[in-house]
Short mmCIF file of C-alpha atoms in Angstrom, two decimals:
data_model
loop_
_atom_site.label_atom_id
_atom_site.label_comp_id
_atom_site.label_asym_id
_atom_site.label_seq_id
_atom_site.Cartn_x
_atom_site.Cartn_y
_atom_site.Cartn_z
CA UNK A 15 -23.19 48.91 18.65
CA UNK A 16 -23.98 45.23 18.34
CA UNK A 17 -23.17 44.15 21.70
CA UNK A 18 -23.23 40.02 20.85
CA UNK A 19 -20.79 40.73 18.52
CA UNK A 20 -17.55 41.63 20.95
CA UNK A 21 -19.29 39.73 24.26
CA UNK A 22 -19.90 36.33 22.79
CA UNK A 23 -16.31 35.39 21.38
CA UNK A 24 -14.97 36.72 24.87
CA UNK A 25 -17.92 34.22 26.54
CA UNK A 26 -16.40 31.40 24.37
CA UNK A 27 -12.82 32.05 25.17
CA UNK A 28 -13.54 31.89 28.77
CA UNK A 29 -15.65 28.76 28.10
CA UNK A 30 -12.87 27.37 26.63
CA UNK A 31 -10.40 28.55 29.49
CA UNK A 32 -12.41 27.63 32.41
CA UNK A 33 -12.68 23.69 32.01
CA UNK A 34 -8.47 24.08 32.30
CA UNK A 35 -8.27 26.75 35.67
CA UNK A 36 -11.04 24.27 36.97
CA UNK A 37 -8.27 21.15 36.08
CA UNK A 38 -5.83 22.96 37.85
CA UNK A 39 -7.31 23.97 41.38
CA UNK A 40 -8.80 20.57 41.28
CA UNK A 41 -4.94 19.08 40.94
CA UNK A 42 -3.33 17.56 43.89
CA UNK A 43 -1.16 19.62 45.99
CA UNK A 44 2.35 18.62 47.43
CA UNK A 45 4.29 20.77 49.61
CA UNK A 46 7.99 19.92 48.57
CA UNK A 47 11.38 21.15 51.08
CA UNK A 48 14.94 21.30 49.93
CA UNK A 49 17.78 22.90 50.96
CA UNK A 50 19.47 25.63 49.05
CA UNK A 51 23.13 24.33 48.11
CA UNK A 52 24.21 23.81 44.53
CA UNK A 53 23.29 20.75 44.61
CA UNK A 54 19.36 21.36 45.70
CA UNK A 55 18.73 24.22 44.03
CA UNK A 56 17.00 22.73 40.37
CA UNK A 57 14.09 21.27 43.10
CA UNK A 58 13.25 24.92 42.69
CA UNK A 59 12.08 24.14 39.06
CA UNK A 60 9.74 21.01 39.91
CA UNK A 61 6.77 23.41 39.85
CA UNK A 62 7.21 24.48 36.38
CA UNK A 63 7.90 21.14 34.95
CA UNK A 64 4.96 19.35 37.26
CA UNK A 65 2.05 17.93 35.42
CA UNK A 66 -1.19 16.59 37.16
CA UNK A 67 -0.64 17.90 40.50
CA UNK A 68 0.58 21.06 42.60
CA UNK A 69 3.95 21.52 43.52
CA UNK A 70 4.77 24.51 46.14
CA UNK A 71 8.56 24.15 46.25
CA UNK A 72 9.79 25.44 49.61
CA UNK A 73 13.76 26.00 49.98
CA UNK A 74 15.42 25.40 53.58
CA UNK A 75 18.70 26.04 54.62
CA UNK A 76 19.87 22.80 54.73
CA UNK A 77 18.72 19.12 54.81
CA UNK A 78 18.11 18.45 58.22
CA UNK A 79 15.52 21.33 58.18
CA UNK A 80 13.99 19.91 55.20
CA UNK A 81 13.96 16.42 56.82
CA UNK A 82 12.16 17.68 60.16
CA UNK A 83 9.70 19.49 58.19
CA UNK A 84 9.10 16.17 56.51
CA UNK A 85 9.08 13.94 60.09
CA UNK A 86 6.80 16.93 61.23
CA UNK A 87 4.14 16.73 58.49
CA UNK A 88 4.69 20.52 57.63
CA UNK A 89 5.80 19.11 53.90
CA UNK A 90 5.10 15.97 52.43
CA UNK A 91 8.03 15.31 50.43
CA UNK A 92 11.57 16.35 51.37
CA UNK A 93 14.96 16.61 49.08
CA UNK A 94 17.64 15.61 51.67
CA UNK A 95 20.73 13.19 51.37
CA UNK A 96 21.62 9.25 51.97
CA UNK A 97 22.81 9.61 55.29
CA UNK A 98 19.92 11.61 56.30
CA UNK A 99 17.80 8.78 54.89
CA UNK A 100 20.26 6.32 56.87
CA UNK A 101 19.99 8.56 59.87
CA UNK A 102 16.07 8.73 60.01
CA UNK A 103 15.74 5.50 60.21
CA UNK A 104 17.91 4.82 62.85
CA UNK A 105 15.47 7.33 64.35
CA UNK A 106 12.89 4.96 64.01
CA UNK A 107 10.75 7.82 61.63
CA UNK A 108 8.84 7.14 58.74
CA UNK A 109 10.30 7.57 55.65
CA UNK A 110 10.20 6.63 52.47
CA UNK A 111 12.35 6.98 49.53
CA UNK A 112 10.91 7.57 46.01
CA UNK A 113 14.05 8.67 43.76
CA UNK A 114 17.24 10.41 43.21
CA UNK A 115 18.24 13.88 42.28
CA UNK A 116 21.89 14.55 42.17
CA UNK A 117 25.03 13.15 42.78
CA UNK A 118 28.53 14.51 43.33
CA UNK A 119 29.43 17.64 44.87
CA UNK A 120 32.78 16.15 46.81
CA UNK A 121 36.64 17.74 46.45
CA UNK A 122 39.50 16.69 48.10
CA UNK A 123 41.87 20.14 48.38
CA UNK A 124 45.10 19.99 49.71
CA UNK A 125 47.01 23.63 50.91
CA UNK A 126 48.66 25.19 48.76
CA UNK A 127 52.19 25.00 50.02
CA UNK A 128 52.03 20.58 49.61
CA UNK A 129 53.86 19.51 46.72
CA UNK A 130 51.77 16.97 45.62
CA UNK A 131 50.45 16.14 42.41
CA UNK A 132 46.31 15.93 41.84
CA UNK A 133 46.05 11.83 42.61
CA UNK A 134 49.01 11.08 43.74
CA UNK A 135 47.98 9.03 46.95
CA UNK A 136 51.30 7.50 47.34
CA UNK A 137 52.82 11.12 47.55
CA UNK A 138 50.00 11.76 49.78
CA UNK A 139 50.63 8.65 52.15
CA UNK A 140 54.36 8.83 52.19
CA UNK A 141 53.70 12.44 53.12
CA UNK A 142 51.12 11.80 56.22
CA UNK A 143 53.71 8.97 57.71
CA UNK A 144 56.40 11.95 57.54
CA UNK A 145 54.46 14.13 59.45
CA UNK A 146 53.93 11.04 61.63
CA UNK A 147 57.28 10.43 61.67
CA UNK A 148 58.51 13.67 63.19
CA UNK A 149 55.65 14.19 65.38
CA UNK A 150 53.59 16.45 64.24
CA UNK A 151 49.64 15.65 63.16
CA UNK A 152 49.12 15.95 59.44
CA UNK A 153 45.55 17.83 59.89
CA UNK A 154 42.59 16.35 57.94
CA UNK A 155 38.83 18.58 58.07
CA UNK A 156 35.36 17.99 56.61
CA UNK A 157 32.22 18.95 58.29
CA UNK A 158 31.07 15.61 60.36
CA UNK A 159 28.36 13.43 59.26
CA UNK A 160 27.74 14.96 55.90
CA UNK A 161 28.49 13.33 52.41
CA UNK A 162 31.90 14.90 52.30
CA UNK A 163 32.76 13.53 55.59
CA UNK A 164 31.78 9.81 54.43
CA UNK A 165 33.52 10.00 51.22
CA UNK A 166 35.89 11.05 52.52
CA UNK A 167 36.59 8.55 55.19
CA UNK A 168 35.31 5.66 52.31
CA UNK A 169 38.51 6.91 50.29
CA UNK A 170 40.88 7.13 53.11
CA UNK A 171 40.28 3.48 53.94
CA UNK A 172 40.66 2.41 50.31
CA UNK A 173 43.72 3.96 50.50
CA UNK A 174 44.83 2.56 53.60
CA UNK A 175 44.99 5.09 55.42
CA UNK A 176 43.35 5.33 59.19
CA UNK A 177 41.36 8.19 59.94
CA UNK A 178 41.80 7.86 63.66
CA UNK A 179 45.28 6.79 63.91
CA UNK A 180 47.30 7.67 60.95
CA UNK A 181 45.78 11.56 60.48
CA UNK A 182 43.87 14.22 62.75
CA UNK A 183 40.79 15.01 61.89
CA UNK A 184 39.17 18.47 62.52
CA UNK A 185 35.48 18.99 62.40
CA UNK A 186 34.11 22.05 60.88
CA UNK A 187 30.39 21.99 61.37
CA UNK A 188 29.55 24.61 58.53
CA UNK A 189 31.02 24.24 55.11
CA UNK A 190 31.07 28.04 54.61
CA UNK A 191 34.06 28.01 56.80
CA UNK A 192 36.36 25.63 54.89
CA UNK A 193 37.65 28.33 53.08
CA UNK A 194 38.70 30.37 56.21
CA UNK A 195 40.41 27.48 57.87
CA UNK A 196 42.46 27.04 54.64
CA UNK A 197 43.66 30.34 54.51
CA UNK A 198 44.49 30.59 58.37
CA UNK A 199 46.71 27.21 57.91
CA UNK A 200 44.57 25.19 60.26
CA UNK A 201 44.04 22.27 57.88
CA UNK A 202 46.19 20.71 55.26
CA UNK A 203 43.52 18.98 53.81
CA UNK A 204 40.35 19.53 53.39
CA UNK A 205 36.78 17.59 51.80
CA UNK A 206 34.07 20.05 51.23
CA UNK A 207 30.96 20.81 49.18
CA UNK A 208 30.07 22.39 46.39
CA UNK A 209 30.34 25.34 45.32
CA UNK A 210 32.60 25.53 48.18
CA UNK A 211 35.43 23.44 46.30
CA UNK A 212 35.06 25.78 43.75
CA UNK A 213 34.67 28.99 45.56
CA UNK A 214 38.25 28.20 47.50
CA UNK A 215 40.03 27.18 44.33
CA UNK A 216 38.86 29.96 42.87
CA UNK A 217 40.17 32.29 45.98
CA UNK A 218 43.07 30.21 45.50
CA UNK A 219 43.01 29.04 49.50
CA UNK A 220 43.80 25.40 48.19
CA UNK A 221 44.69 23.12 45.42
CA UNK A 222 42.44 20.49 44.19
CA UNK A 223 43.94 16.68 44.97
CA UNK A 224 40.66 14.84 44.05
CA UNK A 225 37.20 13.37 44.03
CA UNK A 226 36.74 11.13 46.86
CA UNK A 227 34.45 8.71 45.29
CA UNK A 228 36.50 5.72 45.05
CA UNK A 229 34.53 4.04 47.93
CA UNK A 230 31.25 1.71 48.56
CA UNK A 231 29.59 4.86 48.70
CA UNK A 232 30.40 6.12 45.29
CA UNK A 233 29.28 9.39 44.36
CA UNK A 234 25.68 9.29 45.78
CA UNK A 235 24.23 12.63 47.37
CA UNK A 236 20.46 13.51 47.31
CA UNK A 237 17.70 11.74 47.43
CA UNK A 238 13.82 12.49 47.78
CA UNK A 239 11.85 11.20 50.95
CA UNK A 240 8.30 11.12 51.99
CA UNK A 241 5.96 9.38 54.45
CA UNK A 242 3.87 6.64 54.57
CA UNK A 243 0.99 8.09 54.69
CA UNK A 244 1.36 10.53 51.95
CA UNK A 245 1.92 7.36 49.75
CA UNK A 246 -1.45 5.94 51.05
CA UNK A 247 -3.21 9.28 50.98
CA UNK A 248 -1.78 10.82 47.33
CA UNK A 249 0.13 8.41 45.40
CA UNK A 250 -0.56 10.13 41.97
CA UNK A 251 0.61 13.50 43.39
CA UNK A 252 3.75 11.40 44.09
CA UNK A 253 4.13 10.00 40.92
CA UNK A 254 3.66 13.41 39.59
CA UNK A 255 6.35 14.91 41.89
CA UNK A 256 9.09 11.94 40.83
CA UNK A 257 7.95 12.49 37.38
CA UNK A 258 8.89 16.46 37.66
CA UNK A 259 12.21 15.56 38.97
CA UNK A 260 13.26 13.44 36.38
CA UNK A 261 12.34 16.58 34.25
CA UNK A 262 14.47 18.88 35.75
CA UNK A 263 17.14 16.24 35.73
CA UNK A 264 16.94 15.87 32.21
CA UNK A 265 16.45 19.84 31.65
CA UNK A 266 19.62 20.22 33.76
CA UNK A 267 21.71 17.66 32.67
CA UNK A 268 21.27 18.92 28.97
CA UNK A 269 21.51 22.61 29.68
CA UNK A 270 24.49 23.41 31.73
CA UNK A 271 23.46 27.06 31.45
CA UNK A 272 20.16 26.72 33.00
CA UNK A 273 21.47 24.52 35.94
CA UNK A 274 24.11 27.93 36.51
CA UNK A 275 21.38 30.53 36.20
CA UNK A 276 19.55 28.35 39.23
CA UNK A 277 22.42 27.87 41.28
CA UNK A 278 22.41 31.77 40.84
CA UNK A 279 19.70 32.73 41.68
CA UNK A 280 18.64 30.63 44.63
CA UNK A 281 22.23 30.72 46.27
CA UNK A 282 23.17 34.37 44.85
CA UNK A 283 26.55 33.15 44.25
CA UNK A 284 28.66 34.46 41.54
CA UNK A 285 28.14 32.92 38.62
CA UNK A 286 31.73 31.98 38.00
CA UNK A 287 31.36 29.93 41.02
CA UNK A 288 28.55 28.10 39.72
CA UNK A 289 30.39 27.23 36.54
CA UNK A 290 32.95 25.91 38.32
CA UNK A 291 30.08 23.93 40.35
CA UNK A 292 28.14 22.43 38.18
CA UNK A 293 30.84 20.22 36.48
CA UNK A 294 30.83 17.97 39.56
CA UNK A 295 27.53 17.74 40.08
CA UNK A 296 25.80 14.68 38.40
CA UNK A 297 21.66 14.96 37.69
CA UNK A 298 20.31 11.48 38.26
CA UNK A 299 17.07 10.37 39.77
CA UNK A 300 17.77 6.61 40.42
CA UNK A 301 17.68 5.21 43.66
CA UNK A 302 21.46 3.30 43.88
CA UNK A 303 20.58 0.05 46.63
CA UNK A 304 23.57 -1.34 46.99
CA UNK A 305 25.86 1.91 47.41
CA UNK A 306 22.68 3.25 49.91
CA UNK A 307 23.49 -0.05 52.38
CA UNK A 308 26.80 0.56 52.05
CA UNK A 309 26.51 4.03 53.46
CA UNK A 310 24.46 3.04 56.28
CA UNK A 311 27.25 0.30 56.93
CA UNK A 312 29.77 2.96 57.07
CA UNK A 313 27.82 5.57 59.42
CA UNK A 314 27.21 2.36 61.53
CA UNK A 315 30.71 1.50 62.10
CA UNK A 316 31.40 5.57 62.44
CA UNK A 317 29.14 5.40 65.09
CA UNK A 318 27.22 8.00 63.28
CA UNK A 319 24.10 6.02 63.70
CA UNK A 320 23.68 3.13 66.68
CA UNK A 321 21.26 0.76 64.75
CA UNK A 322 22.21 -1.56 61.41
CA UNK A 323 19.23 -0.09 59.70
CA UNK A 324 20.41 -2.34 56.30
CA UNK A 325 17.31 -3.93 56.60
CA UNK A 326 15.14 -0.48 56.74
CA UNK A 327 17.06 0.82 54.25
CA UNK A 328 16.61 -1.40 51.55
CA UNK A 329 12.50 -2.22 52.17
CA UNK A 330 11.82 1.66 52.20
CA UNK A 331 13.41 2.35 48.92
CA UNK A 332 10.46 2.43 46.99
CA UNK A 333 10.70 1.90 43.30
CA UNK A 334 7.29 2.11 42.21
CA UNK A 335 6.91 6.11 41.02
CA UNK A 336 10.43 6.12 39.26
CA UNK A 337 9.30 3.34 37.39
CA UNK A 338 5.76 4.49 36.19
CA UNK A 339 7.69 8.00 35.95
CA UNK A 340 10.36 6.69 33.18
CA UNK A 341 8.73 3.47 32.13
CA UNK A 342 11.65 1.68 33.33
CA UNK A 343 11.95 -1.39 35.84
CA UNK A 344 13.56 -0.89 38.96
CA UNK A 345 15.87 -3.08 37.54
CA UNK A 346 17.62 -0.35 35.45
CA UNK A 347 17.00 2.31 37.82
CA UNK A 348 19.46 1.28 40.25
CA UNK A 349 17.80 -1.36 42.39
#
């Protein structure tokens, strides 16, 4: 048998492959968090779509995990949300913001037995100063702190309506048990997360009223932190990270489908749930400026936070990997 004959083409091939495996241990590695709601879930597909460095995508079970991993240096970039970006800071730890991810996710759902029509915020106030009126406290939840809550609150007050004095708000720390307190008649209204929204409409524990994004706040949800010294250490790996966002952004944003099958599978809801999801959620990886002070303005006068950190906000929003990522100026990318 003429040995050369098989062993040489096989010595090219792996010639030809090694130069590439040799490319791709030598890439930069970034340890990425995010948390697993419908919202998070396509940072699970930054690997895949990641070109000139390493991604190891590691899912938490919610934001504030992901964001002390981050503070910690166990990860070195973090997918969390504005007011944990508002909230850090006020924390005095570093952080820096190099895009966007998703926006939306908000419902306002009224109980079922309120006869009021989806947007009807005149119904809605002339029904709150009735319960007023006889006494008895016309029960508002969301869980405190989170996006919901300051949409929420952001619509209220557009509405003129006071939080403190003209409703009673109930706090219910975990999302997963909006749907509970529905059914149990604890609440009559209720601004949650989804796929929660969807998952109690669907159950039929509520009725949808509306999107509470009428506010300074606007729709704005997650948002992708690092450190300073990642930035000084690995700014290409950066770039490459923002630029594998903006990937899966686009990916998602043009194939409902695949944004469901993720949802799916890192969340193991049902997959009519996820349908139902993903039409409020909004893939975009700009960095919104104005809307971001305006948040930490509101969790200021919440008391949510005890420092104006306008200031912070606004010099750690860091433009320059969304722009080499999409060839854009910050301009046009929401600065």
């Amino acid at each position: 048998m003429d040995v050369k004959r098989f062993v040489l083409p096989i010595l090219a091939l792996l010639a030809l492959a090694l130069p590439t495996l040799s490319l791709a241990e030598d890439a930069p590695k970034i340890k990425l968090g995010y948390a697993k709601c419908a919202h998070c879930t396509p940072m699970s597909l930054t690997p895949q779509f990641a070109e000139g460095v390493t991604i190891d995508a590691v899912g938490f079970n919610t934001g504030t995990d992901a964001l002390t991993a981050l503070v910690s240096k166990n990860i070195d970039v973090a997918q969390v949300t504005y007011l944990h970006y508002a909230i850090a800071l006020d924390k005095g730890f570093d952080v820096v913001a190099i895009s966007g991810q998703v926006n939306g996710g908000s419902a306002i759902l009224l109980g079922n037995d309120l006869e009021i029509a989806p947007g009807d915020w005149g119904a809605l106030k002339a029904l709150i100063a009735k319960y007023k009126a006889d006494g008895k406290p016309f029960r508002v939840a969301a869980s405190r702190g989170n996006a919901q809550d300051i949409h929420m609150r952001g619509a209220f007050a557009k509405q003129g309506i006071d939080i403190n004095k003209d409703v009673q708000f109930i706090n219910i720390p975990n999302p997963s048990d909006h749907l509970q307190a529905l059914r149990r008649g604890e609440v009559e209204l209720i601004c949650t997360v989804e796929p929660f929204a969807t998952q109690i409409m669907q159950a039929k524990a509520a009725k949808f009223f509306g999107f509470p994004y009428d506010q300074a706040a606007g729709k704005l949800t997650n948002l992708i932190l690092t450190r300073s010294d990642v930035i000084a250490s690995n700014p290409k790996a950066l770039e490459g990270v923002v630029r594998a966002v903006v990937k899966v952004d686009a990916h998602i944003a043009a194939d409902k489908p695949a944004l469901i099958e993720v949802i799916s599978k890192v969340t193991g809801l049902d997959k009519a749930i996820a349908t139902g999801a993903v039409e409020n959620l909004d893939p975009d990886p700009k960095m919104y400026r104005a809307s971001a002070l305006a948040i930490a303005t509101m969790m200021r006068d919440l008391k949510y936070i005890n420092s104006d950190v306008s200031a912070a906000v606004e010099k750690n929003l860091d433009y320059r990997f969304l722009e080499a990522a999409t060839g854009k100026p910050k301009t046009e990318l929401g600065y």
